[in-house]
CSV table of C-alpha atoms and ligand atoms in Angstrom, one decimal:
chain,number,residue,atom,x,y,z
A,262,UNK,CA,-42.0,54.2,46.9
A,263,UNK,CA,-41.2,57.7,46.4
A,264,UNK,CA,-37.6,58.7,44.7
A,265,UNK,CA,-34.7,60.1,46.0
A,266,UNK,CA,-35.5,63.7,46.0
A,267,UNK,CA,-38.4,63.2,48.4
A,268,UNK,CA,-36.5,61.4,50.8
A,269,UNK,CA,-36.4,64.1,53.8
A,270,UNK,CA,-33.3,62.6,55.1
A,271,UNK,CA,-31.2,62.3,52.3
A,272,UNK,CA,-32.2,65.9,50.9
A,273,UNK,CA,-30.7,67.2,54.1
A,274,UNK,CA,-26.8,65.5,53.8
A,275,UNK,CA,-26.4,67.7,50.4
A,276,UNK,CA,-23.0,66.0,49.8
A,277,UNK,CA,-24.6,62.8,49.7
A,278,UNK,CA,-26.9,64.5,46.9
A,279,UNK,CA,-24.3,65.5,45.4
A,280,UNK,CA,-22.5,62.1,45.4
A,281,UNK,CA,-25.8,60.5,43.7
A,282,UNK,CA,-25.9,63.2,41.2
A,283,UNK,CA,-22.6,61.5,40.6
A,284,UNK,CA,-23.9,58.6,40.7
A,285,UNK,CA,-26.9,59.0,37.9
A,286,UNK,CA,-23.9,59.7,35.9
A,287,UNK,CA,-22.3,56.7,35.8
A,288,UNK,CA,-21.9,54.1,32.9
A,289,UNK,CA,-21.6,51.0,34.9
A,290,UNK,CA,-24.0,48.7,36.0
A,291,UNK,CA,-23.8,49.9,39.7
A,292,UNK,CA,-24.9,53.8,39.7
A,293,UNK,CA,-21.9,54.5,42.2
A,294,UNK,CA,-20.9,58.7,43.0
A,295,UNK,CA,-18.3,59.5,45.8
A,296,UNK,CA,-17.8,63.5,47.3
A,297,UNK,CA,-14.8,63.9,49.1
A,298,UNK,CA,-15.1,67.5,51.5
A,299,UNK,CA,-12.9,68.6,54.1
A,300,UNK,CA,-14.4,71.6,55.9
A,301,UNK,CA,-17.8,71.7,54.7
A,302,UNK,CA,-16.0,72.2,51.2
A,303,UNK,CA,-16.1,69.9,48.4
A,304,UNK,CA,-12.4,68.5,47.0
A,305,UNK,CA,-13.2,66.1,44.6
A,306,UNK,CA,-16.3,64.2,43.2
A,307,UNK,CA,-16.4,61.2,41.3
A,308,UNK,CA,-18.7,58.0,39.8
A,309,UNK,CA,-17.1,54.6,39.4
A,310,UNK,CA,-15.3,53.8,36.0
A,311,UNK,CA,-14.7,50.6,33.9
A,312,UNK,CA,-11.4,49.6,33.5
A,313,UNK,CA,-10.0,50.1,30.3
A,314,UNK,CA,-8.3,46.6,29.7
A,315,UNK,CA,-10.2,43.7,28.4
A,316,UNK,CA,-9.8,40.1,30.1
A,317,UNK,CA,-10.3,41.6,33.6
A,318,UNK,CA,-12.1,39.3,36.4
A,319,UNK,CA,-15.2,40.6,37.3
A,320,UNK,CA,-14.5,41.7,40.9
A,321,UNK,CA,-11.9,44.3,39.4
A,322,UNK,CA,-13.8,45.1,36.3
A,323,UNK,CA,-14.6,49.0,37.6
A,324,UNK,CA,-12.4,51.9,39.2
A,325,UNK,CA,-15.0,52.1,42.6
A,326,UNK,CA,-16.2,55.7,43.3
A,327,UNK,CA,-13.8,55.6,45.9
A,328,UNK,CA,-11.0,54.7,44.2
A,329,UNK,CA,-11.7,57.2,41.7
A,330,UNK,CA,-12.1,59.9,43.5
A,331,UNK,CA,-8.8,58.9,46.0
A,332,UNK,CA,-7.0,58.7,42.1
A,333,UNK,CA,-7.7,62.8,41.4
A,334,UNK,CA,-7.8,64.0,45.1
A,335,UNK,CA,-4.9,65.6,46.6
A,336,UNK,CA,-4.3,66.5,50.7
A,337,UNK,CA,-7.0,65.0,51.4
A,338,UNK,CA,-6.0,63.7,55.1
A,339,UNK,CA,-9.0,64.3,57.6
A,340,UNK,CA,-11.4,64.8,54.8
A,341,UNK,CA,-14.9,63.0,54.7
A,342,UNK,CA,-16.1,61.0,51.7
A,343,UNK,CA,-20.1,60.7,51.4
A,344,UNK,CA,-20.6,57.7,48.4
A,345,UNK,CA,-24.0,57.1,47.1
A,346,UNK,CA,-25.5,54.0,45.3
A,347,UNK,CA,-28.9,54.7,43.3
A,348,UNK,CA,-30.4,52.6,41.1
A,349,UNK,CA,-32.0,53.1,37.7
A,350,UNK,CA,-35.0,54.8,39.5
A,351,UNK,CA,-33.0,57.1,41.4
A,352,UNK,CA,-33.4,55.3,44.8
A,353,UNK,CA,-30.9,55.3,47.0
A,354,UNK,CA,-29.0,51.8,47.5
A,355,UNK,CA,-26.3,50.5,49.8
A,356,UNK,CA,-23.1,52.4,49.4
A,357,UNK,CA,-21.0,51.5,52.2
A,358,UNK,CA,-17.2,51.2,50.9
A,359,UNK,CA,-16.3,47.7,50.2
A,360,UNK,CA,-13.0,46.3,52.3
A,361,UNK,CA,-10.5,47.7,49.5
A,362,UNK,CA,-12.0,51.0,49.2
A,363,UNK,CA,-11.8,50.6,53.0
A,364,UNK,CA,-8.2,50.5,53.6
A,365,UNK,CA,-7.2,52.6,50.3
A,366,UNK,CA,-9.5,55.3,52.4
A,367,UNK,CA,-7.9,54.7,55.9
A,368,UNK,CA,-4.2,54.7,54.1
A,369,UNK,CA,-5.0,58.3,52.6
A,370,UNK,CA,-6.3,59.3,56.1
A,371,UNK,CA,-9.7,59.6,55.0
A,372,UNK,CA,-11.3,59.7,58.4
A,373,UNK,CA,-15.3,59.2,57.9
A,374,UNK,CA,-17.3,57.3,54.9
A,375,UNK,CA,-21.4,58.6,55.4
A,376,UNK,CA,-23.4,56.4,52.6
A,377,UNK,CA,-26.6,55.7,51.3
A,378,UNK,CA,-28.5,52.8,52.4
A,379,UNK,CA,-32.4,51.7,51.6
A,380,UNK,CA,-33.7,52.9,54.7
A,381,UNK,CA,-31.5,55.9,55.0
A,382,UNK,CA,-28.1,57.6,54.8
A,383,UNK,CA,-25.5,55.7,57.3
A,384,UNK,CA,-21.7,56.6,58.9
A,385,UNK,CA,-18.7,54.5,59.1
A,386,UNK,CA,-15.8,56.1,61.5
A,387,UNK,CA,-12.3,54.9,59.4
A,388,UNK,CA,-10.3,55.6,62.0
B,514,ZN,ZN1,-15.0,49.7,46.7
């Protein structure tokens, strides 16, 4: 299987490139990048985090893409978030938002979540 670069469909969402790019720079064990635009222009880009303190569960153990990004982004009602999930060879993997990332996104008024999948880039409406 060829990587993400020759994917035709993903080159052509360049947000979703970009979030990937995030992504490959990413410590955690999930590659994870989130872009947040609003007009065609990009606000705030992000890849997931660990958390700091020591004894967390493992559900909780990273900041999400998401969550990041919602952490540094400001005005951001009506913007679009593209998050992108790669793995070590660069292929695009199922992004879509979990349920918390879900509601943190709908309660900042974050209307639309596009996301990579294996067989190609997807949309989720938020709203
Ligand atoms: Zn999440």
């Amino acid at each position: 299987m060829c990587g993400f670069d020759s994917h035709l469909a993903y080159v052509m969402n360049r947000f979703l490139d970009l979030a990937a790019k995030q992504a490959a720079r990413s410590g955690c064990r999930y590659l994870v990048g989130a872009v947040v635009t609003k007009s065609g222009r990009v606000l705030i880009s992000s890849c997931n985090r660990y958390r700091n303190s020591p004894g967390i569960d493992f559900q909780h153990a990273t900041f999400h893409a998401e969550e990041m990004a919602l952490r540094r982004a400001r005005h951001v009602r009506g913007a679009v978030i593209h998050v992108a999930r790669i793995n070590a060879a660069g292929e695009p993997r199922m992004a879509r938002p979990c349920q918390r990332c879900a509601t943190a996104l709908v309660a900042r008024g974050i209307i639309r979540a596009h996301y990579t999948t294996p067989d190609g880039p997807a949309v989720v409406n938020l709203t």
